[in-house]
Short mmCIF file of C-alpha atoms in Angstrom, two decimals:
data_model
loop_
_atom_site.label_atom_id
_atom_site.label_comp_id
_atom_site.label_asym_id
_atom_site.label_seq_id
_atom_site.Cartn_x
_atom_site.Cartn_y
_atom_site.Cartn_z
CA ARG G 11 0.00 0.00 0.00
CA LYS G 12 2.82 2.37 0.86
CA GLU G 13 4.41 1.65 -2.53
CA LYS G 14 1.16 2.50 -4.29
CA ALA G 15 0.76 5.70 -2.30
CA ARG G 16 4.30 6.73 -3.17
CA GLY G 17 3.74 5.88 -6.85
CA SER G 18 0.55 7.94 -7.01
CA CYS G 19 2.56 11.10 -6.28
CA SER G 20 4.95 10.57 -9.20
CA PRO G 21 4.75 13.24 -11.93
CA PRO G 22 2.49 12.46 -14.88
CA GLU G 23 4.02 11.11 -18.05
CA PRO G 24 4.95 14.00 -20.40
CA SER G 25 2.71 14.44 -23.42
CA TRP G 26 3.99 13.50 -26.86
CA GLU G 27 4.26 17.24 -27.65
CA GLU G 28 6.50 17.72 -24.61
CA ARG G 29 8.60 14.69 -25.49
CA LEU G 30 9.15 16.07 -28.98
CA ALA G 31 9.99 19.54 -27.65
CA ASN G 32 12.48 17.95 -25.25
CA ALA G 33 14.07 15.96 -28.09
CA ALA G 34 14.18 18.69 -30.75
CA THR G 35 14.69 21.73 -28.53
CA PRO G 36 16.14 20.51 -25.19
CA LEU G 37 16.60 24.03 -23.77
CA TRP G 38 13.11 25.30 -24.57
CA ARG G 39 12.07 25.63 -20.91
CA LEU G 40 15.04 27.86 -19.98
CA PRO G 41 14.98 31.68 -20.18
CA TYR G 42 17.12 32.77 -23.13
CA GLN G 43 19.98 34.21 -21.05
CA GLU G 44 20.28 30.85 -19.27
CA GLN G 45 20.37 29.06 -22.62
CA LEU G 46 23.32 31.25 -23.64
CA GLN G 47 25.13 30.41 -20.41
CA VAL G 48 24.60 26.66 -20.97
CA LYS G 49 26.06 27.03 -24.46
CA TYR G 50 29.00 29.08 -23.22
CA GLU G 51 29.90 26.31 -20.75
CA SER G 52 29.68 23.62 -23.43
CA GLN G 53 31.93 25.63 -25.77
CA ARG G 54 34.38 26.19 -22.90
CA LYS G 55 34.62 22.42 -22.37
CA ILE G 56 35.28 21.91 -26.08
CA LEU G 57 38.18 24.38 -25.99
CA GLN G 58 39.54 22.68 -22.85
CA THR G 59 39.40 19.35 -24.69
CA LEU G 60 41.20 20.85 -27.67
CA ALA G 61 43.91 22.26 -25.37
CA SER G 62 44.40 18.81 -23.79
CA ARG G 63 44.55 17.10 -27.18
CA LEU G 64 47.12 19.62 -28.41
CA GLU G 65 49.18 19.04 -25.25
CA GLU G 66 49.22 15.32 -26.12
CA LEU G 67 50.78 16.30 -29.46
CA GLY G 68 53.51 18.18 -27.62
CA ILE G 69 52.03 21.62 -28.29
CA ASP G 70 51.88 24.05 -25.37
CA ALA G 71 48.31 25.24 -25.83
CA GLN G 72 47.11 25.84 -22.26
CA LYS G 73 45.76 29.36 -21.77
CA PRO G 74 43.93 30.78 -18.72
CA GLY G 75 41.13 28.46 -17.63
CA GLY G 76 42.77 25.53 -19.42
CA LEU G 77 41.45 26.75 -22.78
CA CYS G 78 43.39 26.61 -26.04
CA CYS G 79 42.56 30.28 -26.76
CA PRO G 80 40.35 33.09 -25.37
CA LEU G 81 36.61 32.42 -25.57
CA GLN G 82 34.22 35.33 -26.07
CA PRO G 83 30.62 35.29 -24.76
CA VAL G 84 28.01 33.61 -26.96
CA VAL G 85 26.64 36.09 -29.50
CA PRO G 86 22.82 35.91 -29.17
CA SER G 87 20.43 35.29 -32.05
CA PRO G 88 18.38 38.35 -33.08
CA ILE G 89 15.34 36.03 -33.35
CA ILE G 90 14.63 33.38 -30.71
CA ASN G 91 11.38 31.70 -31.87
CA GLY G 92 10.43 30.47 -35.34
CA TYR G 93 13.85 31.39 -36.73
CA ARG G 94 14.39 28.35 -38.97
CA ASN G 95 14.21 29.04 -42.71
CA LYS G 96 14.40 25.30 -43.50
CA SER G 97 12.62 22.37 -41.84
CA THR G 98 12.64 18.68 -42.71
CA PHE G 99 9.56 16.68 -41.72
CA SER G 100 9.43 12.88 -41.68
CA VAL G 101 6.50 10.58 -42.46
CA ASN G 102 5.97 7.67 -40.07
CA ARG G 103 3.66 6.14 -37.50
CA GLY G 104 2.26 8.66 -35.02
CA PRO G 105 1.26 8.24 -31.35
CA ASP G 106 -2.24 7.30 -32.51
CA GLY G 107 -0.89 4.64 -34.90
CA ASN G 108 -1.51 6.70 -38.04
CA PRO G 109 1.29 5.63 -40.46
CA LYS G 110 0.86 8.87 -42.41
CA THR G 111 1.78 11.28 -39.63
CA VAL G 112 3.97 14.18 -40.79
CA GLY G 113 6.26 15.50 -38.08
CA LEU G 114 9.54 14.95 -36.23
CA TYR G 115 10.89 11.83 -34.56
CA VAL G 116 10.87 10.91 -30.91
CA GLY G 117 13.01 7.84 -30.30
CA THR G 118 15.69 6.26 -32.48
CA GLY G 119 15.96 3.67 -35.21
CA ARG G 120 18.54 1.80 -33.17
CA GLU G 121 16.11 1.40 -30.28
CA ARG G 122 13.27 0.68 -32.70
CA ASN G 123 11.02 3.02 -30.73
CA ILE G 124 10.48 5.79 -33.31
CA VAL G 125 7.24 7.72 -33.07
CA CYS G 126 6.50 10.58 -35.48
CA VAL G 127 4.94 13.54 -33.64
CA LYS G 128 3.43 16.65 -35.19
CA ALA G 129 5.72 19.65 -34.68
CA ASN G 130 2.97 22.17 -33.87
CA HIS G 131 4.50 23.03 -30.48
CA VAL G 132 8.19 23.13 -31.48
CA GLU G 133 9.32 26.71 -30.89
CA ASN G 134 12.11 27.04 -33.45
CA ILE G 135 9.90 26.09 -36.42
CA PRO G 136 7.88 28.94 -37.98
CA SER G 137 4.11 28.66 -38.34
CA LYS G 138 4.34 28.62 -42.16
CA HIS G 139 6.39 25.39 -42.05
CA LYS G 140 3.88 23.81 -39.67
CA GLN G 141 1.03 24.82 -42.00
CA VAL G 142 2.69 23.16 -45.02
CA ALA G 143 3.40 20.00 -42.98
CA GLN G 144 -0.25 19.84 -41.88
CA CYS G 145 -1.45 20.22 -45.48
CA TYR G 146 0.96 17.55 -46.71
CA GLU G 147 -0.38 15.17 -44.06
CA GLU G 148 -3.94 15.94 -45.17
CA PHE G 149 -2.96 15.16 -48.77
CA ILE G 150 -1.23 11.84 -48.10
CA CYS G 151 -4.00 10.73 -45.73
CA GLN G 152 -6.49 10.99 -48.58
CA SER G 153 -4.09 9.28 -51.00
CA PRO G 154 -4.64 5.54 -51.70
CA LEU G 155 -0.84 5.13 -51.73
CA ASP G 156 0.92 4.11 -48.51
CA SER G 157 3.66 6.01 -46.76
CA CYS G 158 7.16 4.60 -47.19
CA ILE G 159 8.36 3.79 -43.68
CA LEU G 160 10.82 1.02 -44.61
CA PHE G 161 12.09 0.94 -48.21
CA HIS G 162 11.95 -2.84 -48.54
CA LYS G 163 8.35 -2.98 -47.27
CA GLY G 164 6.97 -0.76 -50.01
CA GLY G 165 5.03 2.48 -49.76
CA HIS G 166 5.66 5.80 -51.44
CA TRP G 167 5.14 9.04 -49.48
CA ARG G 168 8.27 10.16 -47.71
CA GLU G 169 9.74 13.32 -46.19
CA LEU G 170 8.86 16.95 -46.76
CA VAL G 171 11.32 19.85 -46.79
CA VAL G 172 10.00 23.40 -46.39
CA ARG G 173 12.17 26.45 -47.09
CA THR G 174 11.03 30.03 -46.52
CA THR G 175 12.60 33.48 -46.86
CA ARG G 176 12.03 36.95 -45.45
CA CYS G 177 10.96 37.95 -48.98
CA GLY G 178 7.78 35.90 -48.41
CA HIS G 179 8.75 32.91 -50.58
CA THR G 180 7.86 29.33 -49.62
CA MET G 181 9.33 26.23 -51.26
CA ALA G 182 8.11 22.69 -50.55
CA ILE G 183 10.06 19.61 -51.65
CA ILE G 184 8.27 16.26 -51.44
CA THR G 185 10.26 13.03 -51.56
CA PHE G 186 8.55 10.01 -53.07
CA HIS G 187 9.71 6.39 -53.40
CA PRO G 188 8.56 5.23 -56.84
CA GLN G 189 8.79 1.48 -55.99
CA GLN G 190 7.37 -0.24 -59.11
CA LEU G 191 5.12 2.58 -60.34
CA GLY G 192 5.20 3.33 -64.06
CA GLN G 193 5.53 6.79 -65.61
CA GLU G 194 1.77 7.19 -66.07
CA ALA G 195 1.03 6.44 -62.42
CA LEU G 196 3.83 8.81 -61.33
CA ALA G 197 2.41 11.55 -63.56
CA THR G 198 -0.99 11.07 -61.92
CA GLN G 199 0.48 11.53 -58.42
CA LYS G 200 2.36 14.66 -59.47
CA ALA G 201 -0.79 16.11 -61.01
CA LEU G 202 -2.78 15.40 -57.84
CA LEU G 203 -0.08 17.08 -55.70
CA ARG G 204 -0.02 20.13 -57.95
CA GLU G 205 -3.80 20.40 -57.89
CA PHE G 206 -3.98 20.05 -54.08
CA PHE G 207 -1.41 22.81 -53.46
CA THR G 208 -2.60 25.21 -56.19
CA SER G 209 -6.39 24.93 -56.16
CA GLY G 210 -7.20 22.53 -53.29
CA PRO G 211 -6.87 22.90 -49.50
CA GLY G 212 -3.09 23.26 -49.83
CA ALA G 213 -3.52 26.53 -51.75
CA ALA G 214 -3.72 28.23 -48.33
CA CYS G 215 0.06 27.63 -48.04
CA ALA G 216 0.65 30.01 -50.99
CA LEU G 217 3.65 27.99 -52.19
CA THR G 218 5.92 29.88 -54.58
CA SER G 219 7.77 26.64 -55.51
CA LEU G 220 6.60 23.00 -55.33
CA TYR G 221 9.18 20.30 -56.05
CA PHE G 222 8.91 16.53 -56.31
CA GLN G 223 11.84 14.12 -56.07
CA GLU G 224 11.73 10.40 -56.79
CA SER G 225 14.24 8.83 -54.44
CA THR G 226 15.14 5.25 -53.61
CA MET G 227 17.72 6.36 -51.02
CA THR G 228 17.59 8.12 -47.67
CA ARG G 229 19.17 11.23 -49.23
CA CYS G 230 19.51 11.92 -52.91
CA SER G 231 21.33 14.75 -54.69
CA HIS G 232 19.89 16.57 -57.70
CA GLU G 233 22.46 14.79 -59.87
CA GLN G 234 21.33 11.37 -58.60
CA SER G 235 17.63 12.13 -58.95
CA PRO G 236 16.57 15.53 -60.34
CA TYR G 237 14.23 17.79 -58.42
CA GLN G 238 11.11 18.10 -60.58
CA LEU G 239 9.36 21.48 -60.45
CA LEU G 240 5.60 20.89 -60.28
CA HIS G 241 4.53 24.47 -59.67
CA GLY G 242 5.90 27.99 -59.37
CA ALA G 243 9.40 29.42 -59.66
CA PRO G 244 12.53 27.24 -59.70
CA HIS G 245 14.14 29.26 -56.90
CA ILE G 246 13.32 31.24 -53.80
CA PHE G 247 15.08 34.51 -52.99
CA GLU G 248 16.48 35.93 -49.78
CA GLU G 249 17.90 39.31 -48.83
CA LEU G 250 20.89 39.42 -46.50
CA LEU G 251 23.16 42.38 -45.66
CA GLY G 252 21.73 44.36 -48.56
CA LEU G 253 22.37 41.58 -51.10
CA ARG G 254 19.85 39.35 -52.88
CA PHE G 255 20.43 35.58 -52.92
CA ARG G 256 18.89 32.92 -55.14
CA ILE G 257 18.42 29.55 -53.44
CA SER G 258 17.95 26.18 -55.19
CA PRO G 259 16.18 23.22 -53.51
CA ASP G 260 19.36 21.55 -52.25
CA ALA G 261 21.65 24.58 -51.86
CA PHE G 262 23.08 25.28 -48.41
CA PHE G 263 21.99 28.51 -46.74
CA GLN G 264 22.41 29.25 -43.03
CA VAL G 265 19.23 28.09 -41.29
CA ASN G 266 18.90 31.29 -39.24
CA THR G 267 18.98 34.25 -41.66
CA ALA G 268 19.04 37.03 -39.05
CA GLY G 269 21.75 35.12 -37.15
CA ALA G 270 23.73 34.69 -40.37
CA GLU G 271 23.85 38.46 -40.85
CA VAL G 272 25.43 38.87 -37.40
CA LEU G 273 27.86 36.01 -38.10
CA TYR G 274 28.97 37.31 -41.51
CA GLN G 275 29.53 40.84 -40.19
CA ALA G 276 31.78 39.37 -37.48
CA LEU G 277 33.66 37.30 -40.08
CA GLY G 278 34.37 40.50 -41.99
CA GLU G 279 36.10 41.96 -38.92
CA LEU G 280 37.97 38.74 -38.07
CA CYS G 281 39.38 38.40 -41.59
CA GLN G 282 41.31 41.66 -41.11
CA ALA G 283 41.28 41.87 -44.88
CA ALA G 284 43.21 44.64 -46.58
CA GLY G 285 42.21 45.84 -50.03
CA ASP G 286 44.60 43.41 -51.73
CA THR G 287 43.46 40.31 -49.77
CA VAL G 288 42.17 37.22 -51.59
CA LEU G 289 39.40 35.40 -49.70
CA LEU G 290 39.15 31.64 -50.13
CA ASP G 291 35.59 30.53 -49.27
CA ILE G 292 35.60 26.72 -48.87
CA CYS G 293 32.20 24.96 -48.77
CA CYS G 294 30.68 28.24 -49.96
CA GLY G 295 27.11 27.10 -50.67
CA THR G 296 25.29 29.86 -52.54
CA GLY G 297 28.24 32.19 -51.93
CA ALA G 298 26.72 34.11 -49.03
CA ILE G 299 29.94 34.56 -47.00
CA GLY G 300 32.19 35.44 -49.93
CA LEU G 301 29.70 37.78 -51.57
CA SER G 302 28.94 39.60 -48.31
CA LEU G 303 32.69 40.21 -47.83
CA ALA G 304 33.57 40.83 -51.50
CA HIS G 305 33.60 44.62 -51.04
CA GLN G 306 36.42 44.27 -48.48
CA VAL G 307 38.79 42.17 -50.59
CA SER G 308 40.38 42.17 -54.04
CA LYS G 309 39.06 38.72 -54.97
CA VAL G 310 36.84 35.88 -53.67
CA ILE G 311 37.36 32.24 -54.69
CA GLY G 312 34.50 29.91 -53.71
CA VAL G 313 34.51 26.09 -53.72
CA GLU G 314 31.34 24.00 -53.32
CA VAL G 315 30.35 20.40 -54.06
CA VAL G 316 26.66 21.07 -54.91
CA GLU G 317 26.55 22.07 -58.56
CA LYS G 318 23.22 23.91 -58.30
CA ALA G 319 24.57 25.96 -55.38
CA ILE G 320 27.47 27.13 -57.56
CA GLU G 321 24.98 28.13 -60.27
CA ASP G 322 23.17 30.12 -57.56
CA ALA G 323 26.44 31.70 -56.36
CA GLU G 324 27.32 32.81 -59.89
CA TRP G 325 23.83 34.22 -60.40
CA ASN G 326 23.99 35.96 -57.02
CA ALA G 327 27.32 37.61 -57.90
CA ALA G 328 26.04 38.81 -61.27
CA PHE G 329 22.69 40.04 -59.94
CA ASN G 330 24.36 42.01 -57.14
CA GLY G 331 26.91 43.52 -59.53
CA ILE G 332 29.85 41.78 -57.84
CA SER G 333 32.59 41.05 -60.36
CA ASN G 334 35.55 40.01 -58.18
CA CYS G 335 34.32 36.45 -57.44
CA GLU G 336 35.01 33.12 -59.07
CA PHE G 337 33.34 29.86 -58.07
CA HIS G 338 34.50 26.27 -58.54
CA SER G 339 32.12 23.30 -58.51
CA GLY G 340 33.38 19.98 -57.14
CA LYS G 341 34.53 18.23 -54.00
CA ALA G 342 36.86 20.48 -52.03
CA GLU G 343 39.39 17.63 -51.68
CA ALA G 344 39.62 17.46 -55.49
CA VAL G 345 39.43 21.18 -56.33
CA LEU G 346 41.47 22.80 -53.56
CA PRO G 347 44.78 20.89 -53.81
CA GLN G 348 44.94 21.73 -57.54
CA LEU G 349 44.03 25.33 -56.87
CA LEU G 350 46.63 25.87 -54.14
CA ALA G 351 49.47 23.68 -55.47
CA SER G 352 50.22 26.21 -58.18
CA TRP G 353 49.41 29.30 -56.08
CA GLU G 354 51.90 32.04 -56.91
CA ASP G 355 49.79 35.10 -56.19
CA ALA G 356 51.68 37.53 -53.95
CA ARG G 357 48.50 38.91 -52.40
CA PRO G 358 47.60 37.87 -48.81
CA LEU G 359 45.29 34.84 -48.75
CA VAL G 360 42.67 34.37 -46.00
CA ALA G 361 40.65 31.13 -45.84
CA VAL G 362 37.13 30.69 -44.48
CA VAL G 363 35.85 27.11 -44.14
CA ASN G 364 32.27 26.23 -43.30
CA PRO G 365 31.98 22.44 -43.71
CA SER G 366 29.14 20.12 -42.83
CA ARG G 367 29.24 18.15 -39.58
CA ALA G 368 31.50 15.62 -41.33
CA GLY G 369 34.27 18.24 -41.28
CA LEU G 370 36.95 18.79 -43.92
CA HIS G 371 38.55 15.96 -45.86
CA TYR G 372 42.18 15.43 -44.85
CA ARG G 373 43.35 16.43 -48.34
CA VAL G 374 41.69 19.85 -47.84
CA VAL G 375 43.46 20.38 -44.51
CA ARG G 376 46.76 19.27 -46.05
CA ALA G 377 46.34 21.68 -48.99
CA ILE G 378 45.68 24.56 -46.57
CA ARG G 379 48.64 23.63 -44.37
CA ASN G 380 50.98 23.31 -47.33
CA CYS G 381 49.99 26.65 -48.86
CA ARG G 382 52.35 29.19 -47.27
CA ALA G 383 50.25 32.13 -48.46
CA ILE G 384 47.44 31.24 -46.00
CA ARG G 385 48.38 32.85 -42.68
CA ARG G 386 44.85 33.33 -41.34
CA LEU G 387 42.04 30.77 -41.27
CA LEU G 388 38.46 31.03 -39.97
CA TYR G 389 36.85 27.67 -39.23
CA ILE G 390 33.06 27.76 -38.74
CA SER G 391 31.64 24.63 -37.13
CA CYS G 392 28.15 23.70 -35.97
CA LYS G 393 29.58 20.65 -34.18
CA PRO G 394 33.11 21.47 -33.00
CA GLU G 395 33.21 18.48 -30.64
CA GLY G 396 32.72 16.09 -33.61
CA GLU G 397 34.79 15.60 -36.76
CA ALA G 398 35.83 19.26 -36.68
CA MET G 399 38.02 18.43 -33.65
CA ARG G 400 40.05 16.11 -35.91
CA ASN G 401 40.52 19.02 -38.34
CA PHE G 402 41.66 21.35 -35.54
CA LEU G 403 44.36 18.87 -34.54
CA GLU G 404 45.44 18.37 -38.16
CA LEU G 405 45.76 22.12 -38.60
CA CYS G 406 47.85 22.55 -35.44
CA CYS G 407 50.00 19.40 -35.29
CA PRO G 408 53.75 19.49 -36.08
CA PRO G 409 54.79 18.85 -39.71
CA ASP G 410 54.71 15.15 -40.61
CA PRO G 411 56.53 13.98 -43.78
CA ARG G 412 54.74 10.59 -43.62
CA LYS G 413 51.41 12.37 -44.04
CA LYS G 414 52.86 14.83 -46.60
CA LEU G 415 52.15 17.58 -44.10
CA ALA G 416 55.01 19.99 -44.64
CA GLY G 417 53.49 23.38 -43.87
CA GLU G 418 53.97 25.35 -40.69
CA PRO G 419 51.26 24.56 -38.10
CA PHE G 420 48.43 26.93 -37.24
CA ALA G 421 47.51 27.96 -33.70
CA PRO G 422 44.02 28.83 -32.36
CA VAL G 423 43.97 32.46 -31.19
CA LEU G 424 40.29 33.32 -30.64
CA ALA G 425 36.93 31.53 -30.33
CA ILE G 426 33.52 33.17 -30.74
CA PRO G 427 30.30 31.13 -30.40
CA PHE G 428 27.20 32.35 -32.26
CA ASP G 429 23.78 31.13 -31.18
CA MET G 430 22.28 30.22 -34.53
CA PHE G 431 20.01 27.59 -32.96
CA PRO G 432 18.06 28.93 -29.93
CA HIS G 433 16.31 26.31 -27.74
CA THR G 434 18.75 23.59 -28.92
CA VAL G 435 22.13 22.66 -27.44
CA HIS G 436 23.90 23.55 -30.69
CA CYS G 437 26.08 26.57 -31.39
CA GLU G 438 28.02 27.83 -34.37
CA LEU G 439 31.63 28.18 -33.20
CA VAL G 440 34.04 30.39 -35.12
CA LEU G 441 37.66 29.52 -34.41
CA LEU G 442 40.36 31.87 -35.67
CA PHE G 443 43.67 30.17 -36.51
CA THR G 444 46.85 32.02 -37.46
CA ARG G 445 50.48 31.12 -38.15
#
């Protein structure tokens, strides 16, 4: 009886909405200033770890507080709620058993306890994204075709990506597993989608672009399976720091536009670029960093793996009347070594790298290290405790002939975290390296 009495006072199970909020935005209950403090502490631990790892390599990197370099306070986001300009929604079984629920995951594939929960209460997702997700769920629920939860078990309807801009543009990208459907059946589904979002209930979303991608993989590039435009304009447009940017379906653009403006202005100061400086923008996406700093430097060279993003970058440069930029399409590990091996330009060369969570390929780090002209490097990382840590050590370690690493090592001199992701534990860390 005592056990029962004690159990009856236990807190109620959190709702599915709360569980999702806790999973997607773990800091959502904290006042914003406390969120910034939590992030500052986590970044401090990362810099302590880096200092320890450098010590193991025989590099005296301990600064006050055991950090590898001074750490500035976290720069806050100008917008705290609904700041995301891109959201990816999954399709899976919901708490009520509906296999056509459109939302975000609670649980993991490894634990086999995934539940897809509607994201209506998630604070970093704007209402427009939630509206499109709700309409997509309405559409697939009335479709006779099943959702594709496991590829080998059939089904068709898969994830939804929504991208919006401050210019009022909304792009929706719907991923569809074709399974054994013929071209006629596929054409029917595309026509039904177009009709739903242009003249049916989905018209309320006022989509400016509707894309459809047939994909038999978890993630598919445009080259592997083209994005098919079903309705509207092929691109959306954003304005940032007085410039206009064209964005393709799969082009990278910082997820927090207002935060990106603050970040890019800070990068301009950290570059310490003189009028004759050449800026090397590695993993440049649509060219936002290079183009926003082009007025400070003599030349910008951008490198990006996504071909459509390079087309956007070139359009963006031309539209904004910027003529001192050149962009190279291809994997950075293939393009950069060729570019830098024959570098004979006497002008100062500053590098900015903004890789995905996978970090930079070793050949990219080696090309940077072995190019004597690069004395200043800005590394932007959304997950500095992950693969980026490996890059930091590669940049700072002593020369190693076995690894063809001949160049003088870099040293971290300043770290500035930017809160691009309020309510989450993530931060965008800018680490300045010099040599």
